[in-house]
PDB file of N, CA and C in Angstrom:
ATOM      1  N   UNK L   1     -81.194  12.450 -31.671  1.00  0.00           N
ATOM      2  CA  UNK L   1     -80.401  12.845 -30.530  1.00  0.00           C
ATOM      3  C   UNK L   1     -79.983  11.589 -29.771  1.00  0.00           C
ATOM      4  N   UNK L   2     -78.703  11.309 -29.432  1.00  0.00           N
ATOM      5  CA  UNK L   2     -78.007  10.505 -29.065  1.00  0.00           C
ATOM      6  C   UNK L   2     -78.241  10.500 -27.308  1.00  0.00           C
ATOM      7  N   UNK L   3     -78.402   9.515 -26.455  1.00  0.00           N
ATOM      8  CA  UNK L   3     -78.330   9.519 -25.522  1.00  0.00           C
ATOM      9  C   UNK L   3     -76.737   9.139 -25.048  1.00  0.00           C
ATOM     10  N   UNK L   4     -76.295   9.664 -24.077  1.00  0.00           N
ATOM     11  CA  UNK L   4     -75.334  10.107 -23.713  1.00  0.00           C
ATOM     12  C   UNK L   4     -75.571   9.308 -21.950  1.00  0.00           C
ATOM     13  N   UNK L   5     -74.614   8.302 -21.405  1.00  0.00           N
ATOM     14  CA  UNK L   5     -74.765   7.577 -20.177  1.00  0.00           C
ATOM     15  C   UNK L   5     -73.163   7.858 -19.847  1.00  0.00           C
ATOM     16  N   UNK L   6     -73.459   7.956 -18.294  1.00  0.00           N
ATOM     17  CA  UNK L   6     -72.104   8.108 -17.733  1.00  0.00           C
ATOM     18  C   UNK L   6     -70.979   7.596 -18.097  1.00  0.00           C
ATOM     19  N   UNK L   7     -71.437   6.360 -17.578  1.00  0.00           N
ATOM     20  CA  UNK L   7     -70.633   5.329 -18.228  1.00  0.00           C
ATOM     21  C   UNK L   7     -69.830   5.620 -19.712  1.00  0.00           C
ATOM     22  N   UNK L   8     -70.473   6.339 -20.673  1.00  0.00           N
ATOM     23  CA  UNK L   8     -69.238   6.314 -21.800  1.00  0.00           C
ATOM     24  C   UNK L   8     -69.045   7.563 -21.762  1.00  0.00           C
ATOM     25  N   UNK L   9     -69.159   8.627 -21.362  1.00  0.00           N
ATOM     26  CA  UNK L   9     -68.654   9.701 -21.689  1.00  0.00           C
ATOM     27  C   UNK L   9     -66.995   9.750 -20.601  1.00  0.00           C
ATOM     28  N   UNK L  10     -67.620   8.960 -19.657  1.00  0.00           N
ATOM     29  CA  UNK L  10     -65.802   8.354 -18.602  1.00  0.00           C
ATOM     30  C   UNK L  10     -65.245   7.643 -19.393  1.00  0.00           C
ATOM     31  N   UNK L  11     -65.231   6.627 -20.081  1.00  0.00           N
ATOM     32  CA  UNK L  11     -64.915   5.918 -21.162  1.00  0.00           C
ATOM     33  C   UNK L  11     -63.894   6.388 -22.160  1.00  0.00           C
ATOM     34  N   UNK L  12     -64.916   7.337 -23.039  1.00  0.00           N
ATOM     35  CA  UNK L  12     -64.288   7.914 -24.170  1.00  0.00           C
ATOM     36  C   UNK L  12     -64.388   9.245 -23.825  1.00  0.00           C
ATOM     37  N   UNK L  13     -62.979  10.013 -23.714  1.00  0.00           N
ATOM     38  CA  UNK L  13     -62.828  11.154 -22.967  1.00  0.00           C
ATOM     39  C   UNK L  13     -63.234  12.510 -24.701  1.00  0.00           C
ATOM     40  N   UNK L  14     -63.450  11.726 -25.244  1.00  0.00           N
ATOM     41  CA  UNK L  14     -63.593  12.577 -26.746  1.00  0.00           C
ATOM     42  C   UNK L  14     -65.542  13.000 -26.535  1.00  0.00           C
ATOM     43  N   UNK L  15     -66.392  12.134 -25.530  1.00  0.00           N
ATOM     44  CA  UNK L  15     -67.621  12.661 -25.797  1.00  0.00           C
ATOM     45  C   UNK L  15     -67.847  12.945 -24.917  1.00  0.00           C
ATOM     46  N   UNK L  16     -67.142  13.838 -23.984  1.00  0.00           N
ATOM     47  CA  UNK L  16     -66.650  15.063 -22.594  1.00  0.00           C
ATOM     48  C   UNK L  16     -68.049  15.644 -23.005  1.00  0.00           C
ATOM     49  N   UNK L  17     -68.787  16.380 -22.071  1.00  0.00           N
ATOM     50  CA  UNK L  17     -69.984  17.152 -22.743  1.00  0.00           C
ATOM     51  C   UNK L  17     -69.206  18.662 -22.128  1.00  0.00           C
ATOM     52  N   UNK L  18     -69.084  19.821 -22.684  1.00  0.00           N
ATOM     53  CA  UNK L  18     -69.092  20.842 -22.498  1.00  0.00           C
ATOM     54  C   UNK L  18     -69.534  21.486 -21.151  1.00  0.00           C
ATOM     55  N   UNK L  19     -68.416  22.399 -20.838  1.00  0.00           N
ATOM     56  CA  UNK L  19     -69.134  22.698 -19.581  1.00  0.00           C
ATOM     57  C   UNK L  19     -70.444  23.847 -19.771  1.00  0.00           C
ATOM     58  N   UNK L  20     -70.350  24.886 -20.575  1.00  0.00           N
ATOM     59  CA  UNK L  20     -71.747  25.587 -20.977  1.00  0.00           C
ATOM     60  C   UNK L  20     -73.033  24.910 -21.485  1.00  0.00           C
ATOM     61  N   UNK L  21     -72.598  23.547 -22.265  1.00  0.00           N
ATOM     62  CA  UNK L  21     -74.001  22.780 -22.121  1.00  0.00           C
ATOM     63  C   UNK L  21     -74.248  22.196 -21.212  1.00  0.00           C
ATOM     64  N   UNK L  22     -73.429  21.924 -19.655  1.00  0.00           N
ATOM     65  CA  UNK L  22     -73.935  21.271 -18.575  1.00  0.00           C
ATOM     66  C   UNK L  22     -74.888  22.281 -17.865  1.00  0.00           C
ATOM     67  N   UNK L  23     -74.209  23.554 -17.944  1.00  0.00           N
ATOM     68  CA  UNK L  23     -74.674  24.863 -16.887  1.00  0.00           C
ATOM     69  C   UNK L  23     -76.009  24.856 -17.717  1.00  0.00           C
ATOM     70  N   UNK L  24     -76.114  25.208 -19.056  1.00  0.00           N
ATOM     71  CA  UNK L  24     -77.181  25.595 -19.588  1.00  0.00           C
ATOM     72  C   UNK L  24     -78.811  24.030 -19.460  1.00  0.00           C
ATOM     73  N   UNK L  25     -77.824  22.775 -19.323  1.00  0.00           N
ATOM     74  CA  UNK L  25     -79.137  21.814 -18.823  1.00  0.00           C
ATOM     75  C   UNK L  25     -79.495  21.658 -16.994  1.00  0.00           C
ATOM     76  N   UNK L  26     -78.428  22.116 -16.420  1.00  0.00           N
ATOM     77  CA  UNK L  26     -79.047  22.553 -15.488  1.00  0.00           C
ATOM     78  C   UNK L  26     -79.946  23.550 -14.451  1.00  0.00           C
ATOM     79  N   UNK L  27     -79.890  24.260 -15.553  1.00  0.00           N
ATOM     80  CA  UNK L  27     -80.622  26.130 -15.521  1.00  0.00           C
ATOM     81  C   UNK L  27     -82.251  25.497 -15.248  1.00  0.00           C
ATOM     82  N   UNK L  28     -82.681  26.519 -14.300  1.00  0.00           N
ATOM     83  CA  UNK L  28     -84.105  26.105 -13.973  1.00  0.00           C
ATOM     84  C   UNK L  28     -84.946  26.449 -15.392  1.00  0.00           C
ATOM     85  N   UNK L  29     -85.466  25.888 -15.748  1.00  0.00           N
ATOM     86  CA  UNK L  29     -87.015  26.356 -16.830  1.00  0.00           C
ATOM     87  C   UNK L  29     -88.076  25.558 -16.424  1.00  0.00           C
ATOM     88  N   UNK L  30     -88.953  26.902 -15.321  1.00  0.00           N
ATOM     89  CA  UNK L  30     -89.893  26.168 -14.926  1.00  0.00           C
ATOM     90  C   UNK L  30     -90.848  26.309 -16.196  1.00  0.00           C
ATOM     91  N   UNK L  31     -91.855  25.243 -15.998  1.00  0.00           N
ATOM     92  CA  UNK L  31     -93.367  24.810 -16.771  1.00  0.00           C
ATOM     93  C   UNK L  31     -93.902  26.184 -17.103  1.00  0.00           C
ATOM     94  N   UNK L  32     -94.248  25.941 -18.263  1.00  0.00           N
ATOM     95  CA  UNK L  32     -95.022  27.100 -19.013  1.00  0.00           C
ATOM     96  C   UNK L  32     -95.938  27.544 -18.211  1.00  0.00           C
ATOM     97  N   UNK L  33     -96.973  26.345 -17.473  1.00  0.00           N
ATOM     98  CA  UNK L  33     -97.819  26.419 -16.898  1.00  0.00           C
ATOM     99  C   UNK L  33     -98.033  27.007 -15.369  1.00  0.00           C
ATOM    100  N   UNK L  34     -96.737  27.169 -15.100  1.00  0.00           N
ATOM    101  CA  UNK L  34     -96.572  28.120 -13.607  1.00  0.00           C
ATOM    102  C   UNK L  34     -96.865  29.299 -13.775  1.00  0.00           C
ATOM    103  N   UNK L  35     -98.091  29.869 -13.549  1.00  0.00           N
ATOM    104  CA  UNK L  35     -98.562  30.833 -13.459  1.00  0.00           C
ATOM    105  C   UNK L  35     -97.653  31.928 -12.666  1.00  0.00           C
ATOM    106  N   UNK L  36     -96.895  31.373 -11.461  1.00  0.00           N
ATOM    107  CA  UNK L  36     -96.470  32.351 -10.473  1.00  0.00           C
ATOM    108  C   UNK L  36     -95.043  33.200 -10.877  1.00  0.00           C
ATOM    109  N   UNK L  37     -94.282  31.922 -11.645  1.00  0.00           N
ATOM    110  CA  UNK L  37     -92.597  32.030 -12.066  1.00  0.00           C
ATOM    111  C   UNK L  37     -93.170  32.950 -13.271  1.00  0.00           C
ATOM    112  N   UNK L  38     -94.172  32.771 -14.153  1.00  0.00           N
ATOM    113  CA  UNK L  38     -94.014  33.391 -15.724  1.00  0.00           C
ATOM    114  C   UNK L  38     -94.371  34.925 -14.853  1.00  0.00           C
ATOM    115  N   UNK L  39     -95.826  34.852 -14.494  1.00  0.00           N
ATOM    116  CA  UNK L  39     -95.829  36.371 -13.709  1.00  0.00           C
ATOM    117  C   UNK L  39     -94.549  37.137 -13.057  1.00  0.00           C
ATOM    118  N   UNK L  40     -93.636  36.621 -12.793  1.00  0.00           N
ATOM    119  CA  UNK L  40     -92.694  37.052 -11.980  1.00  0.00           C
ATOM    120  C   UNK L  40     -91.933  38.001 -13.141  1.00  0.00           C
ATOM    121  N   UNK L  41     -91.812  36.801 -14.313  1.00  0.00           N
ATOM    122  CA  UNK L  41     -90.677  37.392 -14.902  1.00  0.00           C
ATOM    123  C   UNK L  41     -91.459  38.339 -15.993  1.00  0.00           C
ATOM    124  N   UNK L  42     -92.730  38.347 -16.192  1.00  0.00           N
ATOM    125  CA  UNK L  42     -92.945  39.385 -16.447  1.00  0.00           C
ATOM    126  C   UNK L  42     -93.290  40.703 -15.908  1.00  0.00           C
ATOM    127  N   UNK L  43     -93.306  40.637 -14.976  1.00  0.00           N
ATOM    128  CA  UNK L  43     -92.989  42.075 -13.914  1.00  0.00           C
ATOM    129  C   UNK L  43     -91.305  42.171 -14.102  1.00  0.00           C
ATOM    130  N   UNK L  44     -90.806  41.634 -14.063  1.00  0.00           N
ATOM    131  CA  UNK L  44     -88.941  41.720 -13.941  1.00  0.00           C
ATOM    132  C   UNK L  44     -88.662  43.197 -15.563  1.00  0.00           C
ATOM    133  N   UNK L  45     -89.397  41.847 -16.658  1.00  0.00           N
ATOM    134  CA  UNK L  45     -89.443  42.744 -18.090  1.00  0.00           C
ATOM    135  C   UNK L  45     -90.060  44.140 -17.447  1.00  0.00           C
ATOM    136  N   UNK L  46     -91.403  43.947 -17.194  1.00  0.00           N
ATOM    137  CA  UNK L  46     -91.461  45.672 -17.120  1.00  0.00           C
ATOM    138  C   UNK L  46     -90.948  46.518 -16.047  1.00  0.00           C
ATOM    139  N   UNK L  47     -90.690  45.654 -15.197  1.00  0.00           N
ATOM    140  CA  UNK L  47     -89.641  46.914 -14.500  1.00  0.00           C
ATOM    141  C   UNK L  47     -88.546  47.229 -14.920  1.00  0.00           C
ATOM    142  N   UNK L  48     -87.466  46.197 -16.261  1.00  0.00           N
ATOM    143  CA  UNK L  48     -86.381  46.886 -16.771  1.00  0.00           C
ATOM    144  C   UNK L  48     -86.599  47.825 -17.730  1.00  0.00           C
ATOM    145  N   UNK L  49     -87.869  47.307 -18.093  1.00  0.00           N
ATOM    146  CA  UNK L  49     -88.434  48.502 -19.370  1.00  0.00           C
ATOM    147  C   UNK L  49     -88.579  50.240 -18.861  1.00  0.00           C
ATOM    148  N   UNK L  50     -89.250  49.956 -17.839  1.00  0.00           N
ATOM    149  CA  UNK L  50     -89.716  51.193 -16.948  1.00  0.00           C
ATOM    150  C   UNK L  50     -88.219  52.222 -16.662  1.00  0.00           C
ATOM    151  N   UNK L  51     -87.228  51.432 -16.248  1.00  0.00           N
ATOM    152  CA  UNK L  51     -86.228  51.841 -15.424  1.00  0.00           C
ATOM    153  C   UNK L  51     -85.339  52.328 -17.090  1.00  0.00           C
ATOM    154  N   UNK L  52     -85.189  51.517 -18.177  1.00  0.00           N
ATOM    155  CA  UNK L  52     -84.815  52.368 -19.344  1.00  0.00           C
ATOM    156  C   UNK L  52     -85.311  52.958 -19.438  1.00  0.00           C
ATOM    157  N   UNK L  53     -86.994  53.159 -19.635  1.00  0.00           N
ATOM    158  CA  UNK L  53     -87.391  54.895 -19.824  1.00  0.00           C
ATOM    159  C   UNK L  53     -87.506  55.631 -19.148  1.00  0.00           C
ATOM    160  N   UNK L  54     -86.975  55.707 -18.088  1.00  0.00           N
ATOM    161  CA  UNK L  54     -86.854  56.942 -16.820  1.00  0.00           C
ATOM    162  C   UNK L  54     -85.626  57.292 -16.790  1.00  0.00           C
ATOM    163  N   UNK L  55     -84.587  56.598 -17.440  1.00  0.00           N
ATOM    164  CA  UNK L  55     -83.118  56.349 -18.127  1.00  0.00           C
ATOM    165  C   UNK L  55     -82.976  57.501 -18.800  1.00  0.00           C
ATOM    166  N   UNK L  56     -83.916  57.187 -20.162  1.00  0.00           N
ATOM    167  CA  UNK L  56     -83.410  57.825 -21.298  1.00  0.00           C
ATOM    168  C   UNK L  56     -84.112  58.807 -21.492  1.00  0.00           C
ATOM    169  N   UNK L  57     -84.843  59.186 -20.466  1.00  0.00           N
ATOM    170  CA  UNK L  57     -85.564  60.752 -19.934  1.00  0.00           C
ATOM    171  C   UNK L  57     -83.946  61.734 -19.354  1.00  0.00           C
ATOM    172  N   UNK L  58     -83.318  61.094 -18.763  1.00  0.00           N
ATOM    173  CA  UNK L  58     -82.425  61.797 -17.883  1.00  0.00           C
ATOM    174  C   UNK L  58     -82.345  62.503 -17.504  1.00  0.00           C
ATOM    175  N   UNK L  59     -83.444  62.783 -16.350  1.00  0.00           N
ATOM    176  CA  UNK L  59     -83.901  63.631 -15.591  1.00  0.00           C
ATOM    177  C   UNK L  59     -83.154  63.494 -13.585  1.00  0.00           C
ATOM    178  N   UNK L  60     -83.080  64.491 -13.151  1.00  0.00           N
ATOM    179  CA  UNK L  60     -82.313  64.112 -11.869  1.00  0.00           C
ATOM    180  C   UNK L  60     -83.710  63.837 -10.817  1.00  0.00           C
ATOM    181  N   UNK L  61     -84.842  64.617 -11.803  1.00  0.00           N
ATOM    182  CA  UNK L  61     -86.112  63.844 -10.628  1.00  0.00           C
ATOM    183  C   UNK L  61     -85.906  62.465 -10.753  1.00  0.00           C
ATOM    184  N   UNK L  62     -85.754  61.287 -11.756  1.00  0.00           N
ATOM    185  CA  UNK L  62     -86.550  60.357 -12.044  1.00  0.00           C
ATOM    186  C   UNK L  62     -85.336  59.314 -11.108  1.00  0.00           C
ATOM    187  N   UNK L  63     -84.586  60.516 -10.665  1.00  0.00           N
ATOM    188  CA  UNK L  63     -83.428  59.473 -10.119  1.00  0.00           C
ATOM    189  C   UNK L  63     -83.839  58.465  -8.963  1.00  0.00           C
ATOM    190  N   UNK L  64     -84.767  58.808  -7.903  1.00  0.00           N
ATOM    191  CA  UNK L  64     -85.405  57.800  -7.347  1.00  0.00           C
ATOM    192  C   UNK L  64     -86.214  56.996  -6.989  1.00  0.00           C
ATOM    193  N   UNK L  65     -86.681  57.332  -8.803  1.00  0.00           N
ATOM    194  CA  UNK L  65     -87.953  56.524  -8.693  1.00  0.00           C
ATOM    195  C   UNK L  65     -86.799  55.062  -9.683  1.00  0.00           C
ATOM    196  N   UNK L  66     -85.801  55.537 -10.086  1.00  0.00           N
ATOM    197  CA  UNK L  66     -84.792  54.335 -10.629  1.00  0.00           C
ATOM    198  C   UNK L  66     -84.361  53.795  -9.771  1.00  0.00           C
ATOM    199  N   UNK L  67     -84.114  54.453  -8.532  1.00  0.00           N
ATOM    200  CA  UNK L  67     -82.914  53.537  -7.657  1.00  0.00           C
ATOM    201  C   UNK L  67     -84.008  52.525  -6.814  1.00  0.00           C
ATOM    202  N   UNK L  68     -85.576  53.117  -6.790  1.00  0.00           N
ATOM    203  CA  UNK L  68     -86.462  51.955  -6.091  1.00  0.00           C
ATOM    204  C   UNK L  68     -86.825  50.940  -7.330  1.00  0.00           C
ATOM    205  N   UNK L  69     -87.018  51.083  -8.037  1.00  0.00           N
ATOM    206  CA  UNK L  69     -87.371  50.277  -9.620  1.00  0.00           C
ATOM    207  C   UNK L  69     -86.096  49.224  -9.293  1.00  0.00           C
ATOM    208  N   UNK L  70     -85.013  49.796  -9.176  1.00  0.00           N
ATOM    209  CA  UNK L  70     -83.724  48.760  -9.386  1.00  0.00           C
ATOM    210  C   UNK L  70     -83.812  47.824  -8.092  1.00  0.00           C
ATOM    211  N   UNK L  71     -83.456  48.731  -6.349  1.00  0.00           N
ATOM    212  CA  UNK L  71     -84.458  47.774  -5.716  1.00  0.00           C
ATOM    213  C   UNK L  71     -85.037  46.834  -6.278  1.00  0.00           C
ATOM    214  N   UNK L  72     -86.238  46.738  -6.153  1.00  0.00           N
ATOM    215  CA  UNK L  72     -87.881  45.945  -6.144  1.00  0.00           C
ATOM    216  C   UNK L  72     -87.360  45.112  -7.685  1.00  0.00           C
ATOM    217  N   UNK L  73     -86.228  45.698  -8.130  1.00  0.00           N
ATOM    218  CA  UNK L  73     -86.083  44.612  -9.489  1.00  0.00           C
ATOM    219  C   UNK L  73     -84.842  43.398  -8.748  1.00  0.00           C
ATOM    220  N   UNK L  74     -83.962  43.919  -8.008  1.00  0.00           N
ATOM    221  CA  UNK L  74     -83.225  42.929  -7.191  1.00  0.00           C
ATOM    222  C   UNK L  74     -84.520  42.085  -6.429  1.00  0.00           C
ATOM    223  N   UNK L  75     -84.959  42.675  -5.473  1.00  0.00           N
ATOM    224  CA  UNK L  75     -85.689  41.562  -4.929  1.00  0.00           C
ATOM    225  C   UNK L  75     -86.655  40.828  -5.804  1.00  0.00           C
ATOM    226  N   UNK L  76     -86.825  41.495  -6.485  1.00  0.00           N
ATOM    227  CA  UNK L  76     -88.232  40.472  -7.299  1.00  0.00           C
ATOM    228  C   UNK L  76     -86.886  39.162  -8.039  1.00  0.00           C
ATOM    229  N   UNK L  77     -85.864  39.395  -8.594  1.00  0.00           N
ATOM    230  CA  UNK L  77     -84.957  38.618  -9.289  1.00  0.00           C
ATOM    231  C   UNK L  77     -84.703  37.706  -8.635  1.00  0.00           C
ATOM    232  N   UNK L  78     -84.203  38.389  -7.030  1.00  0.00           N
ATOM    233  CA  UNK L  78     -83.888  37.160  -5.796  1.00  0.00           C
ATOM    234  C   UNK L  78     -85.120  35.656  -5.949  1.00  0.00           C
ATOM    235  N   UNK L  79     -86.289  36.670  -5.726  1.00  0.00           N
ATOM    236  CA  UNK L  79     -87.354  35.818  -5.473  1.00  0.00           C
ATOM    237  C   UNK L  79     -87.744  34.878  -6.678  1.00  0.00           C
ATOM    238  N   UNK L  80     -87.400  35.080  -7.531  1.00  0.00           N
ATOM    239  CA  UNK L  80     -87.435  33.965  -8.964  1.00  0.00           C
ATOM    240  C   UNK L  80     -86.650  32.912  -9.004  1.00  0.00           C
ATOM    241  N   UNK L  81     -85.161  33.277  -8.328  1.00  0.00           N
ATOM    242  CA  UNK L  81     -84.146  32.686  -8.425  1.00  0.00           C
ATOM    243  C   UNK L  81     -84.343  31.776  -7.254  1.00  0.00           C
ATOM    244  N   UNK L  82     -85.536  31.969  -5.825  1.00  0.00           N
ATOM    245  CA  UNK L  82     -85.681  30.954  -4.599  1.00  0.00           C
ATOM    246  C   UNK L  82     -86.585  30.290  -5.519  1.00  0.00           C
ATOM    247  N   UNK L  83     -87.718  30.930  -5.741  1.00  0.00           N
ATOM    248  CA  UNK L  83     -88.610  30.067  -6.731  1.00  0.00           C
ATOM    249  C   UNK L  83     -88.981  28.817  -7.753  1.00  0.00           C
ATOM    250  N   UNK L  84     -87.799  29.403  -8.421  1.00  0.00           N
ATOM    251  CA  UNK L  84     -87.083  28.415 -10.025  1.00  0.00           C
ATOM    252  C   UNK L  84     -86.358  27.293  -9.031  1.00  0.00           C
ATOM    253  N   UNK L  85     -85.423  27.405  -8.222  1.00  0.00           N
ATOM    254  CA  UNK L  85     -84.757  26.580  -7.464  1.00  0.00           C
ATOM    255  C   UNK L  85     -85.836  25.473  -6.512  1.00  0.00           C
ATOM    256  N   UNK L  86     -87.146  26.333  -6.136  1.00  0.00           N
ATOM    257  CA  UNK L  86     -87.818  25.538  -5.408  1.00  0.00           C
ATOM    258  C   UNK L  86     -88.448  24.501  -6.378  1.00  0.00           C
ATOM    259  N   UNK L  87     -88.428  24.880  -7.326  1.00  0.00           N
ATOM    260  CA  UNK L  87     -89.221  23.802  -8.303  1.00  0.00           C
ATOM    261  C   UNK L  87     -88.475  23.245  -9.141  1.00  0.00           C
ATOM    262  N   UNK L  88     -87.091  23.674  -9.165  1.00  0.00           N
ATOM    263  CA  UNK L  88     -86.191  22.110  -9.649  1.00  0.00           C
ATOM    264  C   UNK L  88     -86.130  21.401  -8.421  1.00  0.00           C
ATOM    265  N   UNK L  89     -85.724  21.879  -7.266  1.00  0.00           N
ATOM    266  CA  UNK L  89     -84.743  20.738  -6.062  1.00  0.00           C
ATOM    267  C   UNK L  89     -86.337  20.587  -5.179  1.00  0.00           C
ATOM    268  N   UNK L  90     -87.122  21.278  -4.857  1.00  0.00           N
ATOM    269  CA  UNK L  90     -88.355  20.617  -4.235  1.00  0.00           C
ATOM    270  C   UNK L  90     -88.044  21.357  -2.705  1.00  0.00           C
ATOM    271  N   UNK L  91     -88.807  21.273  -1.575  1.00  0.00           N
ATOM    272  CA  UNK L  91     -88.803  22.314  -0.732  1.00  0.00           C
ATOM    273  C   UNK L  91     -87.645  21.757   0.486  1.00  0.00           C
ATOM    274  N   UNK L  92     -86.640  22.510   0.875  1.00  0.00           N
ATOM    275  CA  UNK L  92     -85.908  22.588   1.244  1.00  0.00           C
ATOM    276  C   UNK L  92     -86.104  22.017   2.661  1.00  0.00           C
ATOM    277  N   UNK L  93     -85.554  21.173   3.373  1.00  0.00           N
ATOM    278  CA  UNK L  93     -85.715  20.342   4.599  1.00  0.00           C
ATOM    279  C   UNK L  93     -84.838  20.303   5.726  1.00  0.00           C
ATOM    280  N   UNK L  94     -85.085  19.971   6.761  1.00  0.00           N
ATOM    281  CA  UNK L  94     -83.803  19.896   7.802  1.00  0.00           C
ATOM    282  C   UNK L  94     -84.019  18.648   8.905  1.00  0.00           C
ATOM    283  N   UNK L  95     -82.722  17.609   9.101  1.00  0.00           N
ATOM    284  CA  UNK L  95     -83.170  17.046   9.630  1.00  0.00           C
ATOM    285  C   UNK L  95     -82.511  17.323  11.016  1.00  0.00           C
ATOM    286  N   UNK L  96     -83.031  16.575  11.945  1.00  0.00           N
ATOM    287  CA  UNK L  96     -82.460  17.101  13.639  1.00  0.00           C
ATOM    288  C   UNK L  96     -82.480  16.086  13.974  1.00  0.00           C
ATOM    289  N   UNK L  97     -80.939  15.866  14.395  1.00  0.00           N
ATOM    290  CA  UNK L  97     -80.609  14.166  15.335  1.00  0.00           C
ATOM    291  C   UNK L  97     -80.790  14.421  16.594  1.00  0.00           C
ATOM    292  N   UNK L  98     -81.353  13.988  17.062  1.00  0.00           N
ATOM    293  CA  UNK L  98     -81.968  13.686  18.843  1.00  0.00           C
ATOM    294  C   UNK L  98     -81.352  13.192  19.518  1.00  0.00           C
ATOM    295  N   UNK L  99     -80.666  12.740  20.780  1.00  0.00           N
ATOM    296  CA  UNK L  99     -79.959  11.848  21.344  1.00  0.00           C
ATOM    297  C   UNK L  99     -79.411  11.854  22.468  1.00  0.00           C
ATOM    298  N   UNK L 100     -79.040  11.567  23.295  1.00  0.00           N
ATOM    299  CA  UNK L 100     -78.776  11.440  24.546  1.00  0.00           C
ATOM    300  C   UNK L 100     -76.698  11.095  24.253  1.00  0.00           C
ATOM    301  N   UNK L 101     -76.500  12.441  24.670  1.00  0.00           N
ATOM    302  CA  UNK L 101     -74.703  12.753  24.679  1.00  0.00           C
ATOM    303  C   UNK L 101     -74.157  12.329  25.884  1.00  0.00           C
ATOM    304  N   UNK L 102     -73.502  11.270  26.105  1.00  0.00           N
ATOM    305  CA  UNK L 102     -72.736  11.363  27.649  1.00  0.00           C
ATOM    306  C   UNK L 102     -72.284  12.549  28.202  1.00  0.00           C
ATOM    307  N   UNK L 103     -72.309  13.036  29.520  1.00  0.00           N
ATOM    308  CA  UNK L 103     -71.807  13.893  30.080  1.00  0.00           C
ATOM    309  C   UNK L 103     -70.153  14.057  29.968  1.00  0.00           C
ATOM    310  N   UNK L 104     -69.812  12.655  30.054  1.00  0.00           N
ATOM    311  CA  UNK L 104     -67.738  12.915  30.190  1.00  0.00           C
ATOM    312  C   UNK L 104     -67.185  12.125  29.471  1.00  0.00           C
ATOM    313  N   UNK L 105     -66.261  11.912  29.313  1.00  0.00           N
ATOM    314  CA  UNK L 105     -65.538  10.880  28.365  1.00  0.00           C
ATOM    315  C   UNK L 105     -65.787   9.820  29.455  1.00  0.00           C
ATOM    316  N   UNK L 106     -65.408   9.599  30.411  1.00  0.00           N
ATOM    317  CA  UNK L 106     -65.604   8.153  31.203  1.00  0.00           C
ATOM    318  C   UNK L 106     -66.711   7.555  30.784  1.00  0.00           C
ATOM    319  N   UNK L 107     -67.836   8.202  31.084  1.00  0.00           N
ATOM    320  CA  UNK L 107     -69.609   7.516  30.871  1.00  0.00           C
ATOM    321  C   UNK L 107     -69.543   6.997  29.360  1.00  0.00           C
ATOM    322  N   UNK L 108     -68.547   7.710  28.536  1.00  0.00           N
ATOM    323  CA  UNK L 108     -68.714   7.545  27.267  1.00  0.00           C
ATOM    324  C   UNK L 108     -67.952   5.800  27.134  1.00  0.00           C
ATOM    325  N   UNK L 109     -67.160   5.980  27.942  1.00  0.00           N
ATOM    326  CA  UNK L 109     -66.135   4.461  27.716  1.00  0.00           C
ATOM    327  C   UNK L 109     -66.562   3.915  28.392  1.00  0.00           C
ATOM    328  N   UNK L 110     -67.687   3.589  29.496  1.00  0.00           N
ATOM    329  CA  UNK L 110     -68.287   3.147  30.285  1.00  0.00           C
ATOM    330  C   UNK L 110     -69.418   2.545  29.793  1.00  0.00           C
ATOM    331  N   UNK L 111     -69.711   3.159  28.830  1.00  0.00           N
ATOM    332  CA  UNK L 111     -71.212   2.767  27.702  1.00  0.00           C
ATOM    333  C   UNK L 111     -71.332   1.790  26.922  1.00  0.00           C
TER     334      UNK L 111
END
């Protein structure tokens, strides 16, 4: 596998990298070893599993125990997707500039 530097792919417009292989190397895959992200997404699997077989029952009871399944499957998805993001980019920060604003434009040209 060829390493690939900015520098020549601006260069030589022929070793352009694809835009689906950019999206696809920037896609989160957290560590095997994250206990919290793999748990996640295996609750995600069985709640789509669950929600097909209450599906393919097609029953008008099972209708809201699907529409909370689909719920709790949005939020649980949300929460993978803050997750995966927290552990590529690292925890999200804010900074706050402090400072002393002149009252008027004069004080300001006065300063």
């Amino acid at each position: 596998m060829a390493v690939i530097s900015l520098a020549s792919v601006l260069d030589n417009p022929a070793r352009r990298i694809p835009v689906n292989a950019m999206v696809r190397a920037a896609a989160a895959y957290p560590a095997k070893d994250d206990e919290l992200l793999e748990g996640m997404r295996a609750q995600r699997l069985a709640y789509r599993e669950e929600i097909r077989q209450l599906h393919r029952m097609d029953s008008e009871a099972y209708e809201v125990d699907i529409r909370a399944l689909a719920r709790s499957l949005r939020t649980l998805e949300e929460d993978i997707h803050v997750d995966a993001t927290r552990e590529l980019f690292g925890d999200p920060y804010v900074v706050e500039l402090q400072g002393m604003r002149p009252a008027t434009d004069a004080e300001a040209a006065s300063a």
